Coordinates of N, CA and C in Angstrom, one line a residue:
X1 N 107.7 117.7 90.8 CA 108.9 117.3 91.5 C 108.8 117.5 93.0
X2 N 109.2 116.6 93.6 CA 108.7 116.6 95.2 C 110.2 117.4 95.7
X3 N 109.8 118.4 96.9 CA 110.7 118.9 97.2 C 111.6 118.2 98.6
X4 N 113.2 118.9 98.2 CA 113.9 118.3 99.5 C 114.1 119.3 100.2
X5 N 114.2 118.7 101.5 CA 114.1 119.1 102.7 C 115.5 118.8 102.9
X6 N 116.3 119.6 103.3 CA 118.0 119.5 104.2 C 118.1 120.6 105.4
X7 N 118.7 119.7 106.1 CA 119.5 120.8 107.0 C 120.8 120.8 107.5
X8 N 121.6 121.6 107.5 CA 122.5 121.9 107.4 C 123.6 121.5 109.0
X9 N 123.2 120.5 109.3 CA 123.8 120.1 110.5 C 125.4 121.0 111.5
X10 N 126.4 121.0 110.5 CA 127.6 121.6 110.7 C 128.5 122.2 109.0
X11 N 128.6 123.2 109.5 CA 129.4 123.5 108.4 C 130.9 123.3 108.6
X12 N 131.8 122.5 108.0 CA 133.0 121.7 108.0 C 133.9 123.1 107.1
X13 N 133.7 123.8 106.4 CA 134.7 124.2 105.7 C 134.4 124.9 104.5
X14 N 134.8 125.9 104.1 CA 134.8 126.3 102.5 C 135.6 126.6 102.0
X15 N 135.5 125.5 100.5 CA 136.7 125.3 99.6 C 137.1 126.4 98.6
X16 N 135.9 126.8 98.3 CA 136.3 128.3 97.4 C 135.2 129.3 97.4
X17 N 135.1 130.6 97.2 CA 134.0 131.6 96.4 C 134.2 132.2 95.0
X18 N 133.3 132.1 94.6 CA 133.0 131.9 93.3 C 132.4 133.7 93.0
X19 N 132.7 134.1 92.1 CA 132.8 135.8 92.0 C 131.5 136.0 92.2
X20 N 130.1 135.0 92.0 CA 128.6 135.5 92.6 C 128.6 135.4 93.8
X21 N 129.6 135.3 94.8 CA 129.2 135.1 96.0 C 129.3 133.6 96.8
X22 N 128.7 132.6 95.6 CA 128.2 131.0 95.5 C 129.8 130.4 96.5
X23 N 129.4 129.8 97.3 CA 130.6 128.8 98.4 C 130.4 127.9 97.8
X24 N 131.9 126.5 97.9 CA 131.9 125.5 97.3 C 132.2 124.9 99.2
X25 N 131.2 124.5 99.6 CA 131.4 124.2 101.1 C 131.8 122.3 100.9
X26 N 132.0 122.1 102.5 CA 132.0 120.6 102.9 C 130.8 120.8 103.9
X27 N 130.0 120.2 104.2 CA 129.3 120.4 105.4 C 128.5 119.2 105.9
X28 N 127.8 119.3 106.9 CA 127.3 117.9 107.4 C 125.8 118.4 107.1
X29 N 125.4 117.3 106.5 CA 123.9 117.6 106.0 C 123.1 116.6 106.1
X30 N 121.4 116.7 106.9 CA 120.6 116.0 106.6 C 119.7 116.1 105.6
X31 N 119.5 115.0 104.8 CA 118.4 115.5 103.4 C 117.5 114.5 104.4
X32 N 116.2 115.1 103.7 CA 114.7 114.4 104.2 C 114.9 114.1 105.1
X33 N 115.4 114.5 106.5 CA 114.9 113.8 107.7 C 116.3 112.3 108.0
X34 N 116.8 112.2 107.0 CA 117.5 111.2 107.2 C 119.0 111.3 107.9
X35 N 119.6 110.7 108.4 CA 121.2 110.9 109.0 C 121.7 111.5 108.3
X36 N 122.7 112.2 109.1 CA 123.2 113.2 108.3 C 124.7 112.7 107.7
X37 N 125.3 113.2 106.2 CA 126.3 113.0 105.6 C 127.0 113.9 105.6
X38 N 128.0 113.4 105.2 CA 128.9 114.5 104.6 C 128.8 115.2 103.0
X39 N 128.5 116.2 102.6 CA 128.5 116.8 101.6 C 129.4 118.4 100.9
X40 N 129.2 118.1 99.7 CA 130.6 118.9 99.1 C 129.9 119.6 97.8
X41 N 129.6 120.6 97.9 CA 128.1 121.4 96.7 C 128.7 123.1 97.0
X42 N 128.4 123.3 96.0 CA 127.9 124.9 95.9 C 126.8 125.7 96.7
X43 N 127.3 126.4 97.2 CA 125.6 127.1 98.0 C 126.1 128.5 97.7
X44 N 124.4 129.4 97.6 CA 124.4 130.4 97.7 C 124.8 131.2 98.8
X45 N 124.7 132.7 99.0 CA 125.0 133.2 100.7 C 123.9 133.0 101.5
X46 N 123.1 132.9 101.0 CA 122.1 132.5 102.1 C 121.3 130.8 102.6
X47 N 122.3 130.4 101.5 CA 121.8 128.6 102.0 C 120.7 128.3 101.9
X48 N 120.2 128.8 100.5 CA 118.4 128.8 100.1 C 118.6 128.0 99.0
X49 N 119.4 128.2 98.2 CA 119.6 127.8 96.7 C 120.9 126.6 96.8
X50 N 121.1 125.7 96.2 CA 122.5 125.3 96.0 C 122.6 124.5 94.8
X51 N 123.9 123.8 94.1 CA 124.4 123.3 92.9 C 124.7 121.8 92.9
X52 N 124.9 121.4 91.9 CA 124.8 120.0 91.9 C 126.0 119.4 93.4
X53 N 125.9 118.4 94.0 CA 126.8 118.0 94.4 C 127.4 116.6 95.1
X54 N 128.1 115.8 95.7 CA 128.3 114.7 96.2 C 127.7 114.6 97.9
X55 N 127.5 113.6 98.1 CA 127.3 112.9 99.2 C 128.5 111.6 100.0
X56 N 128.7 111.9 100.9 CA 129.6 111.0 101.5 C 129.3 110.3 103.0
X57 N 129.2 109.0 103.2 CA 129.2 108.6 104.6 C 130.7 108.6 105.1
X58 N 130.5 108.8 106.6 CA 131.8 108.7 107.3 C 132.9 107.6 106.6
X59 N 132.1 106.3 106.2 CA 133.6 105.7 105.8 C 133.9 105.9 104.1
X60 N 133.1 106.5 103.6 CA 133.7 106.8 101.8 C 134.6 107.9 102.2
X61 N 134.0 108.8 103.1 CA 135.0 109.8 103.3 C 136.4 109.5 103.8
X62 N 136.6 108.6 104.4 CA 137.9 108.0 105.3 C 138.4 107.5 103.7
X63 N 138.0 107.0 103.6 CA 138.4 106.4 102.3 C 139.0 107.4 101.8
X64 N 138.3 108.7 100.5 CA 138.9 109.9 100.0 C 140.0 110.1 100.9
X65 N 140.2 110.3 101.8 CA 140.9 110.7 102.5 C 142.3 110.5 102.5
X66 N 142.4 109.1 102.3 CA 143.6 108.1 102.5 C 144.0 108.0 100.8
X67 N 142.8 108.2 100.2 CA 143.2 108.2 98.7 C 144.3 109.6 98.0
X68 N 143.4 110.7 98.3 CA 143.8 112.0 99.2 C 145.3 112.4 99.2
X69 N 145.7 110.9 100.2 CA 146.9 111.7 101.2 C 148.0 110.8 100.4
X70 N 147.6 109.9 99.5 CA 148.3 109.5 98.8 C 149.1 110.2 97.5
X71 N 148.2 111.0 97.1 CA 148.5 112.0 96.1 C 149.6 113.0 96.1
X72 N 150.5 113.2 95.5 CA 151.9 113.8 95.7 C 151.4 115.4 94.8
X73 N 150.9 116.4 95.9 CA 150.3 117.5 95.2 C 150.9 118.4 95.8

């Protein structure tokens, strides 16, 4: 299995911690070298390890957003 390469552009926010320590972040992320997204995953404390997670471009995100703000929560 070929490995990926990310980096971790900006970190946006964290949504929760999880009693190992593990963040459920938003953050801006480049995988392989490519533009960077928006992403929403579990990471360890040291941002070596992380958990399954989504990928978002600026406009899916705008989208969630408005979908989001729709929601009577």
């Amino acid at each position: 299995m070929a490995e990926v390469k990310y980096e971790i552009k900006e970190n946006l926010g964290i949504l929760s911690e999880s009693a190992k320590g593990w963040t459920k972040e938003l953050n801006l992320v480049s995988w392989n070298d490519y533009p960077a997204k928006y992403d929403i995953r579990e990471w360890d404390p040291d941002h070596l390890k992380m958990g399954k997670g989504v990928t978002f471009s600026a406009e899916e995100l705008k989208k969630l957003r408005d979908i989001l703000n729709k929601l009577d929560l």
